[in-house]
PDB file of C-alpha atoms in Angstrom:
ATOM      1  CA  UNK A   1      -7.424  14.023   0.006  1.00 69.00           C
ATOM      2  CA  UNK A   2      -5.007  13.682   2.893  1.00 86.00           C
ATOM      3  CA  UNK A   3      -2.188  11.190   2.456  1.00 93.00           C
ATOM      4  CA  UNK A   4      -0.164  11.038   5.639  1.00 95.00           C
ATOM      5  CA  UNK A   5       3.358   9.705   5.057  1.00 97.00           C
ATOM      6  CA  UNK A   6       5.606   8.428   7.841  1.00 97.00           C
ATOM      7  CA  UNK A   7       9.116   7.122   7.257  1.00 98.00           C
ATOM      8  CA  UNK A   8      10.064   4.867  10.185  1.00 98.00           C
ATOM      9  CA  UNK A   9      13.214   3.449   8.590  1.00 98.00           C
ATOM     10  CA  UNK A  10      16.627   4.678   7.505  1.00 96.00           C
ATOM     11  CA  UNK A  11      17.865   1.868   5.253  1.00 96.00           C
ATOM     12  CA  UNK A  12      16.344   3.057   1.972  1.00 97.00           C
ATOM     13  CA  UNK A  13      16.329   6.754   1.020  1.00 96.00           C
ATOM     14  CA  UNK A  14      12.925   8.403   0.640  1.00 97.00           C
ATOM     15  CA  UNK A  15      12.759  11.682  -1.276  1.00 97.00           C
ATOM     16  CA  UNK A  16       9.976  14.127  -2.093  1.00 97.00           C
ATOM     17  CA  UNK A  17       9.647  12.798  -5.661  1.00 96.00           C
ATOM     18  CA  UNK A  18       8.881   9.285  -4.373  1.00 97.00           C
ATOM     19  CA  UNK A  19       6.329  10.594  -1.870  1.00 97.00           C
ATOM     20  CA  UNK A  20       4.672  12.752  -4.548  1.00 96.00           C
ATOM     21  CA  UNK A  21       4.483   9.844  -7.004  1.00 96.00           C
ATOM     22  CA  UNK A  22       2.981   7.508  -4.379  1.00 97.00           C
ATOM     23  CA  UNK A  23       0.465  10.161  -3.360  1.00 95.00           C
ATOM     24  CA  UNK A  24      -0.573  10.261  -7.020  1.00 94.00           C
ATOM     25  CA  UNK A  25      -0.936   6.465  -7.035  1.00 96.00           C
ATOM     26  CA  UNK A  26      -3.211   6.609  -3.996  1.00 95.00           C
ATOM     27  CA  UNK A  27      -5.287   9.425  -5.497  1.00 94.00           C
ATOM     28  CA  UNK A  28      -5.657   7.553  -8.801  1.00 94.00           C
ATOM     29  CA  UNK A  29      -6.754   4.371  -7.019  1.00 95.00           C
ATOM     30  CA  UNK A  30      -9.352   6.228  -4.951  1.00 93.00           C
ATOM     31  CA  UNK A  31     -10.716   8.064  -8.000  1.00 92.00           C
ATOM     32  CA  UNK A  32     -10.869   4.777  -9.926  1.00 92.00           C
ATOM     33  CA  UNK A  33     -12.883   3.248  -7.105  1.00 92.00           C
ATOM     34  CA  UNK A  34     -15.206   6.235  -6.732  1.00 90.00           C
ATOM     35  CA  UNK A  35     -14.010   7.202  -3.262  1.00 86.00           C
ATOM     36  CA  UNK A  36     -14.397  10.705  -1.884  1.00 68.00           C
ATOM     37  CA  UNK A  37     -11.420  12.952  -2.422  1.00 70.00           C
ATOM     38  CA  UNK A  38     -11.542  13.677   1.298  1.00 75.00           C
ATOM     39  CA  UNK A  39     -10.687  10.068   2.188  1.00 86.00           C
ATOM     40  CA  UNK A  40      -7.596   9.781   4.373  1.00 92.00           C
ATOM     41  CA  UNK A  41      -4.859   7.187   3.874  1.00 95.00           C
ATOM     42  CA  UNK A  42      -1.708   6.714   5.908  1.00 97.00           C
ATOM     43  CA  UNK A  43       1.398   5.418   4.126  1.00 98.00           C
ATOM     44  CA  UNK A  44       4.124   4.112   6.422  1.00 98.00           C
ATOM     45  CA  UNK A  45       7.627   3.071   5.325  1.00 98.00           C
ATOM     46  CA  UNK A  46       9.411   0.538   7.520  1.00 98.00           C
ATOM     47  CA  UNK A  47      12.407  -1.797   7.363  1.00 98.00           C
ATOM     48  CA  UNK A  48      12.315  -5.603   7.322  1.00 98.00           C
ATOM     49  CA  UNK A  49      12.771  -5.945  11.090  1.00 98.00           C
ATOM     50  CA  UNK A  50       9.780  -3.709  11.845  1.00 98.00           C
ATOM     51  CA  UNK A  51       7.689  -5.442   9.184  1.00 98.00           C
ATOM     52  CA  UNK A  52       8.592  -8.863  10.606  1.00 98.00           C
ATOM     53  CA  UNK A  53       7.240  -7.733  13.987  1.00 98.00           C
ATOM     54  CA  UNK A  54       3.960  -6.604  12.407  1.00 97.00           C
ATOM     55  CA  UNK A  55       3.692  -9.763  10.322  1.00 97.00           C
ATOM     56  CA  UNK A  56       4.145 -11.936  13.415  1.00 97.00           C
ATOM     57  CA  UNK A  57       1.760  -9.885  15.543  1.00 97.00           C
ATOM     58  CA  UNK A  58      -1.094  -9.577  13.042  1.00 96.00           C
ATOM     59  CA  UNK A  59      -0.706 -12.609  10.777  1.00 96.00           C
ATOM     60  CA  UNK A  60       1.271 -15.044  12.967  1.00 96.00           C
ATOM     61  CA  UNK A  61       3.838 -15.367  10.164  1.00 96.00           C
ATOM     62  CA  UNK A  62       7.563 -15.253  10.875  1.00 97.00           C
ATOM     63  CA  UNK A  63       9.619 -12.891   8.751  1.00 96.00           C
ATOM     64  CA  UNK A  64       8.915  -9.714   6.803  1.00 96.00           C
ATOM     65  CA  UNK A  65       6.435  -9.242   4.010  1.00 97.00           C
ATOM     66  CA  UNK A  66       6.279  -6.481   1.415  1.00 98.00           C
ATOM     67  CA  UNK A  67       3.023  -4.705   2.316  1.00 98.00           C
ATOM     68  CA  UNK A  68       0.363  -4.852   5.005  1.00 98.00           C
ATOM     69  CA  UNK A  69      -2.915  -2.953   4.997  1.00 97.00           C
ATOM     70  CA  UNK A  70      -4.912  -2.074   8.071  1.00 96.00           C
ATOM     71  CA  UNK A  71      -8.423  -1.049   7.015  1.00 93.00           C
ATOM     72  CA  UNK A  72     -10.466   1.313   9.166  1.00 87.00           C
ATOM     73  CA  UNK A  73     -13.738   1.046   7.215  1.00 68.00           C
ATOM     74  CA  UNK A  74     -14.647  -2.402   8.470  1.00 58.00           C
ATOM     75  CA  UNK A  75     -17.841  -2.488  10.487  1.00 51.00           C
ATOM     76  CA  UNK A  76     -20.221   0.385  11.046  1.00 52.00           C
ATOM     77  CA  UNK A  77     -19.276   3.937  10.246  1.00 50.00           C
ATOM     78  CA  UNK A  78     -19.136   6.309  13.207  1.00 49.00           C
ATOM     79  CA  UNK A  79     -21.461   9.331  13.167  1.00 51.00           C
ATOM     80  CA  UNK A  80     -19.729  12.372  11.708  1.00 53.00           C
ATOM     81  CA  UNK A  81     -17.250  10.326   9.631  1.00 50.00           C
ATOM     82  CA  UNK A  82     -19.146  10.801   6.375  1.00 54.00           C
ATOM     83  CA  UNK A  83     -17.227  13.868   5.222  1.00 58.00           C
ATOM     84  CA  UNK A  84     -13.684  12.540   5.616  1.00 64.00           C
ATOM     85  CA  UNK A  85     -13.490   8.763   5.917  1.00 81.00           C
ATOM     86  CA  UNK A  86     -10.238   7.358   7.265  1.00 87.00           C
ATOM     87  CA  UNK A  87      -9.536   4.367   5.030  1.00 92.00           C
ATOM     88  CA  UNK A  88      -6.578   3.026   6.971  1.00 95.00           C
ATOM     89  CA  UNK A  89      -2.866   2.401   6.931  1.00 97.00           C
ATOM     90  CA  UNK A  90      -0.609   0.934   4.257  1.00 98.00           C
ATOM     91  CA  UNK A  91       2.711  -0.266   5.654  1.00 98.00           C
ATOM     92  CA  UNK A  92       5.497  -1.023   3.154  1.00 98.00           C
ATOM     93  CA  UNK A  93       8.895  -2.541   3.844  1.00 98.00           C
ATOM     94  CA  UNK A  94      11.201  -0.548   1.600  1.00 98.00           C
ATOM     95  CA  UNK A  95      13.970  -3.125   2.074  1.00 98.00           C
ATOM     96  CA  UNK A  96      11.708  -5.858   0.706  1.00 98.00           C
ATOM     97  CA  UNK A  97      10.510  -3.563  -2.087  1.00 98.00           C
ATOM     98  CA  UNK A  98      14.101  -2.866  -3.131  1.00 97.00           C
ATOM     99  CA  UNK A  99      14.923  -6.582  -3.093  1.00 97.00           C
ATOM    100  CA  UNK A 100      11.792  -7.499  -5.076  1.00 98.00           C
ATOM    101  CA  UNK A 101      12.466  -4.801  -7.658  1.00 97.00           C
ATOM    102  CA  UNK A 102      15.830  -6.429  -8.372  1.00 97.00           C
ATOM    103  CA  UNK A 103      14.289  -9.922  -8.440  1.00 97.00           C
ATOM    104  CA  UNK A 104      11.506  -8.870 -10.827  1.00 95.00           C
ATOM    105  CA  UNK A 105      13.826  -6.817 -13.026  1.00 95.00           C
ATOM    106  CA  UNK A 106      12.108  -3.464 -12.755  1.00 93.00           C
ATOM    107  CA  UNK A 107      12.712  -0.208 -10.932  1.00 95.00           C
ATOM    108  CA  UNK A 108      12.342   0.430  -7.232  1.00 97.00           C
ATOM    109  CA  UNK A 109       9.773   3.184  -7.834  1.00 97.00           C
ATOM    110  CA  UNK A 110       7.590   0.855  -9.905  1.00 96.00           C
ATOM    111  CA  UNK A 111       7.718  -1.786  -7.164  1.00 98.00           C
ATOM    112  CA  UNK A 112       6.761   0.652  -4.407  1.00 98.00           C
ATOM    113  CA  UNK A 113       3.978   2.067  -6.613  1.00 98.00           C
ATOM    114  CA  UNK A 114       2.647  -1.456  -7.139  1.00 97.00           C
ATOM    115  CA  UNK A 115       2.752  -2.218  -3.405  1.00 98.00           C
ATOM    116  CA  UNK A 116       0.977   1.070  -2.703  1.00 98.00           C
ATOM    117  CA  UNK A 117      -1.906   0.444  -5.105  1.00 97.00           C
ATOM    118  CA  UNK A 118      -2.102  -3.143  -3.837  1.00 97.00           C
ATOM    119  CA  UNK A 119      -2.428  -1.800  -0.304  1.00 97.00           C
ATOM    120  CA  UNK A 120      -5.101   0.733  -1.279  1.00 96.00           C
ATOM    121  CA  UNK A 121      -7.183  -1.976  -2.936  1.00 96.00           C
ATOM    122  CA  UNK A 122      -6.953  -4.082   0.228  1.00 95.00           C
ATOM    123  CA  UNK A 123      -8.190  -1.079   2.226  1.00 94.00           C
ATOM    124  CA  UNK A 124     -11.173  -0.942  -0.134  1.00 92.00           C
ATOM    125  CA  UNK A 125     -12.039  -4.603   0.383  1.00 91.00           C
ATOM    126  CA  UNK A 126     -10.273  -6.367  -2.475  1.00 93.00           C
ATOM    127  CA  UNK A 127      -8.469  -9.613  -1.788  1.00 89.00           C
ATOM    128  CA  UNK A 128      -6.624 -12.308  -3.684  1.00 89.00           C
ATOM    129  CA  UNK A 129      -7.626 -15.387  -1.726  1.00 87.00           C
ATOM    130  CA  UNK A 130      -9.094 -17.109  -4.788  1.00 89.00           C
ATOM    131  CA  UNK A 131      -8.304 -16.980  -8.500  1.00 92.00           C
ATOM    132  CA  UNK A 132     -11.268 -14.734  -9.359  1.00 92.00           C
ATOM    133  CA  UNK A 133     -10.336 -12.176  -6.709  1.00 87.00           C
ATOM    134  CA  UNK A 134      -6.685 -12.363  -7.703  1.00 92.00           C
ATOM    135  CA  UNK A 135      -7.472 -11.659 -11.375  1.00 94.00           C
ATOM    136  CA  UNK A 136      -9.810  -8.774 -10.533  1.00 92.00           C
ATOM    137  CA  UNK A 137      -7.294  -7.221  -8.172  1.00 95.00           C
ATOM    138  CA  UNK A 138      -4.404  -7.600 -10.619  1.00 94.00           C
ATOM    139  CA  UNK A 139      -6.431  -5.991 -13.429  1.00 95.00           C
ATOM    140  CA  UNK A 140      -7.278  -3.013 -11.198  1.00 95.00           C
ATOM    141  CA  UNK A 141      -3.640  -2.672 -10.106  1.00 96.00           C
ATOM    142  CA  UNK A 142      -2.335  -2.623 -13.666  1.00 95.00           C
ATOM    143  CA  UNK A 143      -5.033  -0.204 -14.833  1.00 95.00           C
ATOM    144  CA  UNK A 144      -4.230   2.258 -12.051  1.00 96.00           C
ATOM    145  CA  UNK A 145      -0.469   1.930 -12.494  1.00 96.00           C
ATOM    146  CA  UNK A 146      -0.921   2.506 -16.225  1.00 94.00           C
ATOM    147  CA  UNK A 147      -2.637   5.809 -15.477  1.00 92.00           C
ATOM    148  CA  UNK A 148       0.103   7.035 -13.149  1.00 91.00           C
ATOM    149  CA  UNK A 149       3.350   5.500 -14.446  1.00 88.00           C
ATOM    150  CA  UNK A 150       3.556   6.708 -18.019  1.00 75.00           C
TER     151      UNK A 150
END
């Protein structure tokens, strides 16, 4: 399963251990949801300024957010895409993740892992617009994180 990682920021260090752990989070989420191992996900690390631009452009909200997901599986599937579906992009502001980790009193790696699984679930159609969806999504997130972060 291809996980394409791009680091478009230089404010928060990204090492191979973090990338490997997050790749494991994505793999665990896809297995949990019964997705093909060939599914492709792009994970993009940005800073708050870049995220604020995306948030304004796509959500008309001023300021950064922690994670945005851009799903590619909406609508009809193109012929020939059956073997290796491209699920989409998960964009994470590492500055916001670092800040939230401090606010929530847990480690940076745990926060980025949470944002990653949250993003994957959005790519797969989950949302948290109502209480039922929020509870279902949170339960899936914690189950997947429990499998990976031991």
